[in-house]
Every structure is written in structure tokens, then in C-alpha cells.
Amino acid sequence: MECHVGVIAGDGIGPEIVAEARKVLNKIGEKYGHTFRYEDILMGGCSIDATGVPLTDEAIAAAKAADAVLMGSIGGNTTTSPWYKLAPELRPEAGLLKLRKSLNLFANLRPAYLYEELKEACPLRGDIIGDGFDMMIMRELTGGLYFGARETKEVDGVLTAVDTLTYNEKEIRRIAKRGFDIAMKRKKKVTSVDKANVLDSSRLWRKIVEEVAKDYPQVVLEHMLVDNCAMQLVKDPGQFDVILTENMFGDILSDEASMVTGSIGMLSSASLNDTKFGLYEPSGGSAPDIAGKGIANPIATILSAAMMLRYTFDLDKEADAVEQAVRQVLRGGYRTIDIMPQEEEKRLTVKQVGTREMGDLICANI
Ligand code: IPM
Ligand code: MG
């Protein structure tokens, strides 16, 4: 198979971690007879430096023309980087939001699970972890507060800011369907998260999700208020299978869920539209403090590439091979600094490696 992959290396640790994911894809190509053709696309701070804007029309066109886009991370230190002195619509993050909207990437899949091999990195007590957890956060990605009208103006001499939270039934229905489809391939449980005790948009969300649920009689649906969900994620994470939620709640809950696994450097994500196209990126940020040091964990990006093989190219066997290789390397005791055990004696049982070495080890296990 010939795969045309747009590559947004981005800022901070982005270029380093993306390089390892490309290495892994090339290894897959060699072993299974596929060709990966890469096309570099500028987005984020590096695009601002080169073009003055975080995402050009040419970059959008290049992303659209690719089968899928693999992304590292964008953005810098928000207090010290000059990018954050620019108007909000010219900052690195605006590029990402524009790309999501332009490509209609409404379905954001963020798996969060506990690696057996990394149990000691989980900040929760053993009795809470129990047999571990494995959830998929399905976040609506092109609506809600992120894309509603906003302005800051003086009202009767008082500076006032407005952000608008809008959802229509079509937007809710399409993400809900995706959530139920994914649940059908998992443990068949959907927890729809909203704030229906306060917000109209959440009441509509609940109504439409219930309508969609009628087409999926095998899936158990429950509703949960977002504040309670934030609590349940640290109280009993094992209760969740698919968490289905709107854009802003999903942003917050997915960070919480990934931190609970203790290994944000391990978690992948996919942003999908109605076609086979997808934007694949690690859940973690650009970590400017460790950029260029060769110590960043490339596993989340490598696992994002595995999601790309699975969702865009339907190469399940190849995706399994990547995931299996990651587990193998962890089982072999190799760790990047972020997933090193805290306790001194446990550190002696594993070996710390850098970004490149981790990529090489994963390739060697494919
Ligand atoms: C994320 C990030 C983005 C978001 C930022 C960078 C705009 O936090 O992908 O979760 O809020 O969606
Ligand atoms: Mg976020």
C-alpha cells in the first residue's frame, strides 16, 4: 500500500518525537511491504516564524491532500515565548484549531489506559487501580465554546468578555454515533458527560444522545454530570469504557484521565472526520523545557502512528505489531525519564533510555 502522510513536526519536542514515529512507520513499511511518502507541513510557532501566521492556506491544502497527518506538538512557553505576545488568532494554538475546523475533524479519540508494566507510575492507590482501567474519551472537537462567537468589550464602562457555547442536534448526533460505534467494538458502555442540570446545550446533548442510543440496544448508556465525572475518574476509573462529551469538557477530562494513567507520554490520539482521513497526535504538549535534549518520550507519537495505520489505512495487523513492540520494550525494562519509577530500588530494575534509543528499540521489536 502507498500511504501519503502529511507530517506536522511542530514545535518543542515535536520534531524529535515525530522522527521516531517515522522510523517506526518505515520499519513497518519494510516488513509488510508498504510505502510511506511524507510531506512536511508547517504549523504552530515554526510557521509563525517562517510565514507570520500559525497555519497558511497552503498548509491546509497540503493536509487535505494527504491520506492522514501525523503531528508532533505545537506551541511554546506561554509566559516567555514571543509567540504569546501576538493577537490570539495568530498564536500557535490558533493554527491547530483552524486545522481541526477546516478538515471537519469533529471526532477526537483519546484512549487512556493503565499499562500493566507501568503500574507504579500511576498516582492512584492500589485499591483504586484494582485490575486497571481502559477507557476511550470521545471528545467533540469542532463545536461548543471553542468555536462560538467571542468578544471583549466595554459594557457601561466595565470590561466584559463573552464566549458562546452553541451545539446543534446534527453536531451532537454525529459524535454520539461515533461514540456508540466505538463502544460496540469495546465493552459496550457509553458514559455521556454533560452539565444538564445547568446548561441548555447539555440538555440538548442528553436528548440527542438518548435518541442515538435507541439504535444501539446492546450498548449500556449512562449520563454523568461533568463535575461528578471529574471526581469518578480518580475515585473509580475502572467503571468507564467510552466517555462521550463535548469539546471543553473533553479537553479537561482527557488531561485528567491521562494524568491518572501516570504516563501522559504514552497516550495517543486521533481526530477524525466523515472520511478515512485522520490527524494523529500524542496527547501530551510541546514540553519546551526539555526540547532538543533527546529525552522526550516518543511512545505516544509512535502509538498515534499505530492509530493511523488502524483508522486511516485499515492496517490492523501492522498497528498490532507496533503496539506489541511497545509493550515488548517496556517489558524489557526500558524507560524514558518521564516513566522511570520514583523509588530508588525500583529504578535499579529498569534502564533509562533517550528518545532515539527508544525509537530504535521499538523498531528492533517489529
Ligand atoms: C488539546 C489542547 C488544545 C485544546 C489546545 C492546544 C488548543 O489542549 O488538544 O487538548 O484545547 O484542544
Ligand atoms: Mg487539552
CSV table of C-alpha atoms and ligand atoms in Angstrom, one decimal:
chain,number,residue,atom,x,y,z
A,1,MET,CA,0.0,0.0,0.0
A,2,GLU,CA,1.2,3.5,-0.8
A,3,CYS,CA,0.5,5.9,2.1
A,4,HIS,CA,0.7,9.7,1.7
A,5,VAL,CA,1.3,11.1,5.2
A,6,GLY,CA,1.4,14.8,5.9
A,7,VAL,CA,3.9,15.5,8.8
A,8,ILE,CA,3.5,18.4,11.2
A,9,ALA,CA,6.5,18.1,13.3
A,10,GLY,CA,5.7,21.4,15.0
A,11,ASP,CA,7.5,23.0,18.0
A,12,GLY,CA,9.3,22.0,21.2
A,13,ILE,CA,9.8,18.2,21.3
A,14,GLY,CA,7.6,17.8,18.2
A,15,PRO,CA,10.4,17.2,15.7
A,16,GLU,CA,12.2,14.7,17.9
A,17,ILE,CA,9.2,12.5,18.7
A,18,VAL,CA,7.9,12.6,15.1
A,19,ALA,CA,11.3,11.5,13.8
A,20,GLU,CA,10.9,8.3,15.9
A,21,ALA,CA,7.4,7.7,14.7
A,22,ARG,CA,8.6,8.0,11.1
A,23,LYS,CA,11.3,5.5,11.8
A,24,VAL,CA,8.7,3.0,13.1
A,25,LEU,CA,6.4,3.6,10.1
A,26,ASN,CA,9.4,2.9,7.8
A,27,LYS,CA,10.1,-0.3,9.6
A,28,ILE,CA,6.5,-1.3,9.2
A,29,GLY,CA,6.8,-0.4,5.5
A,30,GLU,CA,9.9,-2.6,5.1
A,31,LYS,CA,8.4,-5.5,6.9
A,32,TYR,CA,4.9,-5.5,5.5
A,33,GLY,CA,5.5,-4.1,2.0
A,34,HIS,CA,4.1,-0.6,2.3
A,35,THR,CA,5.5,2.7,1.2
A,36,PHE,CA,5.1,5.8,3.3
A,37,ARG,CA,5.5,9.1,1.4
A,38,TYR,CA,6.0,12.0,3.8
A,39,GLU,CA,5.2,15.6,3.2
A,40,ASP,CA,6.3,18.2,5.7
A,41,ILE,CA,3.7,20.8,6.7
A,42,LEU,CA,4.3,23.9,8.8
A,43,MET,CA,2.0,24.6,11.7
A,44,GLY,CA,2.3,26.4,15.1
A,45,GLY,CA,5.2,28.5,16.2
A,46,CYS,CA,7.6,27.4,13.5
A,47,SER,CA,5.0,28.5,10.9
A,48,ILE,CA,4.7,31.9,12.6
A,49,ASP,CA,8.5,32.3,12.4
A,50,ALA,CA,8.5,31.3,8.8
A,51,THR,CA,5.3,32.9,7.4
A,52,GLY,CA,3.9,35.2,10.1
A,53,VAL,CA,0.8,33.0,10.7
A,54,PRO,CA,0.4,29.7,12.5
A,55,LEU,CA,-1.3,27.9,9.6
A,56,THR,CA,-1.2,29.1,5.9
A,57,ASP,CA,-3.8,28.2,3.3
A,58,GLU,CA,-1.1,26.1,1.5
A,59,ALA,CA,-0.6,24.1,4.7
A,60,ILE,CA,-4.3,23.4,5.0
A,61,ALA,CA,-4.4,22.4,1.3
A,62,ALA,CA,-1.4,20.1,1.9
A,63,ALA,CA,-3.1,18.5,4.9
A,64,LYS,CA,-6.3,18.0,2.9
A,65,ALA,CA,-4.4,16.3,0.1
A,66,ALA,CA,-2.7,13.8,2.3
A,67,ASP,CA,-4.3,10.5,3.4
A,68,ALA,CA,-3.5,11.3,7.0
A,69,VAL,CA,-1.5,13.8,9.0
A,70,LEU,CA,0.9,12.8,11.8
A,71,MET,CA,1.6,15.6,14.2
A,72,GLY,CA,4.2,16.1,17.0
A,73,SER,CA,3.2,19.1,19.1
A,74,ILE,CA,2.8,22.8,18.7
A,75,GLY,CA,3.3,25.9,21.0
A,76,GLY,CA,5.9,27.2,23.4
A,77,ASN,CA,6.3,28.6,26.9
A,78,THR,CA,3.2,30.8,27.2
A,79,THR,CA,4.9,33.3,29.6
A,80,THR,CA,8.2,33.6,27.9
A,81,SER,CA,7.8,32.9,24.2
A,82,PRO,CA,7.2,35.9,21.8
A,83,TRP,CA,4.5,33.9,20.1
A,84,TYR,CA,2.2,34.6,23.0
A,85,LYS,CA,2.6,38.4,22.6
A,86,LEU,CA,0.7,38.1,19.3
A,87,ALA,CA,-3.0,38.5,18.9
A,88,PRO,CA,-4.9,35.3,20.0
A,89,GLU,CA,-5.7,34.4,16.4
A,90,LEU,CA,-2.1,34.5,15.4
A,91,ARG,CA,-0.8,32.2,18.2
A,92,PRO,CA,0.4,28.6,17.7
A,93,GLU,CA,-2.8,27.0,19.1
A,94,ALA,CA,-5.0,29.0,16.6
A,95,GLY,CA,-3.3,27.0,13.8
A,96,LEU,CA,-4.4,23.7,15.4
A,97,LEU,CA,-8.0,24.9,15.9
A,98,LYS,CA,-8.1,26.2,12.3
A,99,LEU,CA,-6.9,22.9,11.0
A,100,ARG,CA,-9.5,20.9,13.0
A,101,LYS,CA,-12.2,23.2,11.7
A,102,SER,CA,-11.0,23.3,8.1
A,103,LEU,CA,-10.8,19.5,7.9
A,104,ASN,CA,-14.0,19.0,9.9
A,105,LEU,CA,-12.2,16.8,12.4
A,106,PHE,CA,-15.2,16.5,14.8
A,107,ALA,CA,-14.4,13.2,16.5
A,108,ASN,CA,-11.4,13.2,18.8
A,109,LEU,CA,-10.5,9.8,20.3
A,110,ARG,CA,-8.3,9.8,23.3
A,111,PRO,CA,-7.6,6.4,24.8
A,112,ALA,CA,-6.4,6.4,28.4
A,113,TYR,CA,-5.4,3.1,29.9
A,114,LEU,CA,-3.1,1.7,32.5
A,115,TYR,CA,-0.1,-0.2,31.3
A,116,GLU,CA,0.5,-3.2,33.4
A,117,GLU,CA,4.2,-2.6,33.0
A,118,LEU,CA,3.8,1.0,34.3
A,119,LYS,CA,1.5,0.4,37.3
A,120,GLU,CA,4.0,2.0,39.6
A,121,ALA,CA,3.7,5.3,37.7
A,122,CYS,CA,0.0,5.6,38.4
A,123,PRO,CA,-0.6,8.1,41.1
A,124,LEU,CA,-3.7,6.3,42.4
A,125,ARG,CA,-3.7,3.9,45.4
A,126,GLY,CA,-3.6,0.2,44.6
A,127,ASP,CA,-7.1,-0.5,45.9
A,128,ILE,CA,-8.4,2.2,43.5
A,129,ILE,CA,-6.5,0.9,40.5
A,130,GLY,CA,-7.8,-2.6,41.1
A,131,ASP,CA,-7.5,-4.6,37.8
A,132,GLY,CA,-6.5,-1.4,36.0
A,133,PHE,CA,-8.6,0.6,33.6
A,134,ASP,CA,-9.0,1.2,29.9
A,135,MET,CA,-11.2,4.0,28.6
A,136,MET,CA,-11.7,5.9,25.4
A,137,ILE,CA,-12.5,9.6,25.7
A,138,MET,CA,-14.6,10.7,22.7
A,139,ARG,CA,-14.4,14.4,22.6
A,140,GLU,CA,-16.4,16.6,20.2
A,141,LEU,CA,-13.8,18.7,18.5
A,142,THR,CA,-15.3,21.3,16.2
A,143,GLY,CA,-18.1,22.9,18.2
A,144,GLY,CA,-19.0,24.4,21.5
A,145,LEU,CA,-17.1,27.1,23.3
A,146,TYR,CA,-14.0,26.7,21.2
A,147,PHE,CA,-15.8,27.9,18.0
A,148,GLY,CA,-18.6,30.1,19.3
A,149,ALA,CA,-18.6,33.9,18.8
A,150,ARG,CA,-16.4,35.7,21.3
A,151,GLU,CA,-15.6,39.2,22.1
A,152,THR,CA,-14.3,41.5,24.8
A,153,LYS,CA,-15.8,45.0,25.0
A,154,GLU,CA,-16.8,47.6,27.5
A,155,VAL,CA,-20.3,47.5,28.7
A,156,ASP,CA,-21.3,50.6,30.7
A,157,GLY,CA,-17.7,51.3,31.3
A,158,VAL,CA,-17.0,47.7,32.6
A,159,LEU,CA,-14.7,45.5,30.5
A,160,THR,CA,-16.7,42.4,29.7
A,161,ALA,CA,-15.8,39.2,27.8
A,162,VAL,CA,-18.3,36.9,26.1
A,163,ASP,CA,-17.7,33.3,24.9
A,164,THR,CA,-20.6,31.5,23.3
A,165,LEU,CA,-21.4,27.8,23.7
A,166,THR,CA,-23.5,26.5,20.9
A,167,TYR,CA,-24.4,23.0,19.7
A,168,ASN,CA,-26.9,21.9,17.2
A,169,GLU,CA,-28.5,18.5,17.1
A,170,LYS,CA,-26.6,17.4,14.0
A,171,GLU,CA,-23.3,18.1,15.6
A,172,ILE,CA,-24.3,16.1,18.7
A,173,ARG,CA,-25.8,13.2,16.7
A,174,ARG,CA,-22.7,12.6,14.6
A,175,ILE,CA,-20.3,12.5,17.5
A,176,ALA,CA,-22.8,10.4,19.5
A,177,LYS,CA,-23.0,7.8,16.7
A,178,ARG,CA,-19.2,7.6,16.6
A,179,GLY,CA,-19.1,7.1,20.3
A,180,PHE,CA,-21.6,4.2,20.1
A,181,ASP,CA,-19.9,2.7,17.1
A,182,ILE,CA,-16.6,2.6,19.1
A,183,ALA,CA,-18.4,1.2,22.2
A,184,MET,CA,-19.7,-1.7,20.1
A,185,LYS,CA,-16.1,-2.7,19.5
A,186,ARG,CA,-15.2,-2.4,23.1
A,187,LYS,CA,-17.1,-3.1,26.4
A,188,LYS,CA,-20.4,-1.7,25.1
A,189,LYS,CA,-20.8,1.0,27.7
A,190,VAL,CA,-21.2,4.8,27.0
A,191,THR,CA,-21.0,7.4,29.7
A,192,SER,CA,-22.3,10.6,28.2
A,193,VAL,CA,-20.9,13.5,30.2
A,194,ASP,CA,-22.7,16.9,30.4
A,195,LYS,CA,-23.9,19.6,32.7
A,196,ALA,CA,-27.6,19.1,32.1
A,197,ASN,CA,-28.5,20.5,35.5
A,198,VAL,CA,-27.4,23.9,34.3
A,199,LEU,CA,-26.8,24.3,30.6
A,200,ASP,CA,-29.3,24.2,27.7
A,201,SER,CA,-26.6,22.9,25.3
A,202,SER,CA,-26.2,19.9,27.7
A,203,ARG,CA,-29.9,19.2,27.9
A,204,LEU,CA,-30.0,19.0,24.1
A,205,TRP,CA,-26.9,16.9,24.2
A,206,ARG,CA,-28.6,14.4,26.6
A,207,LYS,CA,-31.8,14.3,24.5
A,208,ILE,CA,-29.9,13.6,21.2
A,209,VAL,CA,-27.6,11.0,22.8
A,210,GLU,CA,-30.7,9.2,24.1
A,211,GLU,CA,-32.2,9.1,20.6
A,212,VAL,CA,-29.0,7.8,19.1
A,213,ALA,CA,-28.8,5.1,21.9
A,214,LYS,CA,-32.1,3.6,20.6
A,215,ASP,CA,-30.1,2.3,17.6
A,216,TYR,CA,-27.6,0.6,19.8
A,217,PRO,CA,-29.7,-1.7,22.1
A,218,GLN,CA,-26.6,-3.7,23.1
A,219,VAL,CA,-24.8,-0.6,24.5
A,220,VAL,CA,-25.4,0.4,28.1
A,221,LEU,CA,-25.8,4.2,28.3
A,222,GLU,CA,-25.4,6.3,31.4
A,223,HIS,CA,-25.4,10.0,31.9
A,224,MET,CA,-23.0,11.7,34.2
A,225,LEU,CA,-22.6,15.3,35.2
A,226,VAL,CA,-19.1,16.7,34.4
A,227,ASP,CA,-18.2,17.6,37.9
A,228,ASN,CA,-19.1,14.2,39.1
A,229,CYS,CA,-17.1,12.6,36.2
A,230,ALA,CA,-14.0,14.6,37.2
A,231,MET,CA,-14.4,13.0,40.7
A,232,GLN,CA,-15.2,9.5,39.5
A,233,LEU,CA,-12.1,9.5,37.3
A,234,VAL,CA,-9.9,9.5,40.4
A,235,LYS,CA,-12.3,7.5,42.6
A,236,ASP,CA,-13.1,4.6,40.3
A,237,PRO,CA,-11.5,4.9,36.8
A,238,GLY,CA,-12.3,1.2,36.1
A,239,GLN,CA,-16.0,2.0,35.7
A,240,PHE,CA,-15.5,3.7,32.4
A,241,ASP,CA,-15.5,2.4,28.8
A,242,VAL,CA,-16.4,5.1,26.4
A,243,ILE,CA,-16.7,8.7,27.8
A,244,LEU,CA,-18.7,10.8,25.3
A,245,THR,CA,-18.6,14.5,25.8
A,246,GLU,CA,-18.5,18.0,24.3
A,247,ASN,CA,-15.4,20.0,23.4
A,248,MET,CA,-14.5,21.9,26.5
A,249,PHE,CA,-15.4,19.1,29.0
A,250,GLY,CA,-13.4,16.7,26.8
A,251,ASP,CA,-10.4,18.9,26.9
A,252,ILE,CA,-10.3,19.0,30.7
A,253,LEU,CA,-11.4,15.4,31.3
A,254,SER,CA,-8.9,13.9,28.8
A,255,ASP,CA,-6.0,15.7,30.6
A,256,GLU,CA,-7.2,14.4,33.9
A,257,ALA,CA,-7.6,10.8,32.6
A,258,SER,CA,-4.2,10.8,31.0
A,259,MET,CA,-2.5,12.0,34.2
A,260,VAL,CA,-4.3,9.3,36.1
A,261,THR,CA,-2.6,6.7,34.0
A,262,GLY,CA,0.7,8.3,35.2
A,263,SER,CA,2.1,8.2,31.7
A,264,ILE,CA,1.0,11.1,29.5
A,265,GLY,CA,4.0,10.4,27.3
A,266,MET,CA,2.4,7.1,26.4
A,267,LEU,CA,-1.1,8.3,25.2
A,268,SER,CA,-2.0,8.7,21.6
A,269,SER,CA,-5.0,10.4,20.0
A,270,ALA,CA,-6.8,10.6,16.7
A,271,SER,CA,-9.0,13.3,15.3
A,272,LEU,CA,-11.4,12.1,12.6
A,273,ASN,CA,-13.9,13.4,10.1
A,274,ASP,CA,-16.5,11.6,8.0
A,275,THR,CA,-13.9,10.1,5.7
A,276,LYS,CA,-10.9,7.9,6.4
A,277,PHE,CA,-8.7,10.9,6.9
A,278,GLY,CA,-7.3,11.5,10.4
A,279,LEU,CA,-5.0,13.8,12.3
A,280,TYR,CA,-2.9,11.7,14.7
A,281,GLU,CA,-1.0,13.3,17.6
A,282,PRO,CA,0.3,12.5,21.0
A,283,SER,CA,-1.9,13.7,23.9
A,284,GLY,CA,1.0,15.5,25.6
A,285,GLY,CA,2.2,19.0,24.8
A,286,SER,CA,5.3,20.5,23.3
A,287,ALA,CA,7.3,20.4,26.5
A,288,PRO,CA,9.6,23.4,25.6
A,289,ASP,CA,11.6,22.9,28.7
A,290,ILE,CA,13.0,19.6,27.5
A,291,ALA,CA,13.1,20.3,23.8
A,292,GLY,CA,16.3,19.3,22.0
A,293,LYS,CA,17.6,17.3,24.9
A,294,GLY,CA,16.9,13.9,23.4
A,295,ILE,CA,15.0,12.7,26.5
A,296,ALA,CA,11.3,13.1,25.4
A,297,ASN,CA,9.2,10.0,25.3
A,298,PRO,CA,8.3,9.2,21.7
A,299,ILE,CA,5.9,6.4,22.5
A,300,ALA,CA,2.7,8.5,22.4
A,301,THR,CA,3.6,9.6,18.9
A,302,ILE,CA,4.5,6.1,17.8
A,303,LEU,CA,1.2,4.8,19.2
A,304,SER,CA,-0.5,7.7,17.3
A,305,ALA,CA,1.1,6.4,14.2
A,306,ALA,CA,-0.3,2.9,15.1
A,307,MET,CA,-3.8,4.5,15.3
A,308,MET,CA,-3.2,6.0,11.9
A,309,LEU,CA,-2.4,2.5,10.5
A,310,ARG,CA,-5.6,1.2,12.1
A,311,TYR,CA,-8.1,4.0,11.4
A,312,THR,CA,-7.0,5.6,8.1
A,313,PHE,CA,-5.3,2.7,6.3
A,314,ASP,CA,-7.1,-0.3,7.9
A,315,LEU,CA,-3.8,-2.0,8.6
A,316,ASP,CA,-4.8,-3.7,11.8
A,317,LYS,CA,-2.1,-6.3,11.7
A,318,GLU,CA,0.6,-3.6,11.3
A,319,ALA,CA,-1.0,-1.5,14.1
A,320,ASP,CA,-1.0,-4.5,16.4
A,321,ALA,CA,2.7,-5.1,15.6
A,322,VAL,CA,3.6,-1.5,16.7
A,323,GLU,CA,1.6,-1.8,19.9
A,324,GLN,CA,3.1,-5.2,20.6
A,325,ALA,CA,6.6,-3.9,20.1
A,326,VAL,CA,6.0,-1.0,22.5
A,327,ARG,CA,4.8,-3.5,25.2
A,328,GLN,CA,7.8,-5.7,24.5
A,329,VAL,CA,10.2,-2.8,25.0
A,330,LEU,CA,8.5,-1.8,28.3
A,331,ARG,CA,8.6,-5.5,29.4
A,332,GLY,CA,12.3,-5.5,28.6
A,333,GLY,CA,12.7,-2.8,31.3
A,334,TYR,CA,13.4,0.2,29.0
A,335,ARG,CA,12.1,3.6,30.2
A,336,THR,CA,12.3,7.2,29.1
A,337,ILE,CA,12.8,9.6,32.1
A,338,ASP,CA,9.1,10.5,32.4
A,339,ILE,CA,8.2,6.9,33.1
A,340,MET,CA,11.1,6.0,35.4
A,341,PRO,CA,9.9,4.6,38.7
A,342,GLN,CA,10.0,7.1,41.6
A,343,GLU,CA,11.5,4.7,44.2
A,344,GLU,CA,15.3,4.2,44.2
A,345,GLU,CA,15.2,0.3,44.4
A,346,LYS,CA,12.8,0.0,41.5
A,347,ARG,CA,15.0,2.3,39.4
A,348,LEU,CA,17.7,-0.3,39.6
A,349,THR,CA,15.5,-2.9,37.9
A,350,VAL,CA,15.0,-0.8,34.7
A,351,LYS,CA,17.2,1.0,32.2
A,352,GLN,CA,16.7,4.7,31.3
A,353,VAL,CA,17.0,5.5,27.6
A,354,GLY,CA,16.7,8.6,25.4
A,355,THR,CA,14.2,9.5,22.6
A,356,ARG,CA,16.2,7.9,19.8
A,357,GLU,CA,17.2,4.8,21.6
A,358,MET,CA,13.5,4.2,22.5
A,359,GLY,CA,12.6,4.5,18.8
A,360,ASP,CA,15.3,2.1,17.8
A,361,LEU,CA,14.3,-0.4,20.4
A,362,ILE,CA,10.7,-0.3,19.2
A,363,CYS,CA,11.8,-0.8,15.6
A,364,ALA,CA,14.0,-3.7,16.6
A,365,ASN,CA,10.9,-5.4,18.1
A,366,ILE,CA,8.9,-5.1,14.9
B,1,IPM,C1,-5.7,19.7,23.3
B,1,IPM,C2,-5.1,21.0,23.6
B,1,IPM,C3,-5.7,22.1,22.6
B,1,IPM,C4,-7.2,22.2,23.0
B,1,IPM,C5,-5.1,23.5,22.7
B,1,IPM,C6,-3.6,23.4,22.3
B,1,IPM,C7,-5.8,24.5,21.8
B,1,IPM,O1,-5.2,21.4,24.9
B,1,IPM,O2,-5.6,19.2,22.2
B,1,IPM,O3,-6.3,19.2,24.2
B,1,IPM,O4,-7.6,22.9,24.0
B,1,IPM,O5,-8.0,21.5,22.3
B,2,MG,MG,-6.0,19.9,26.1
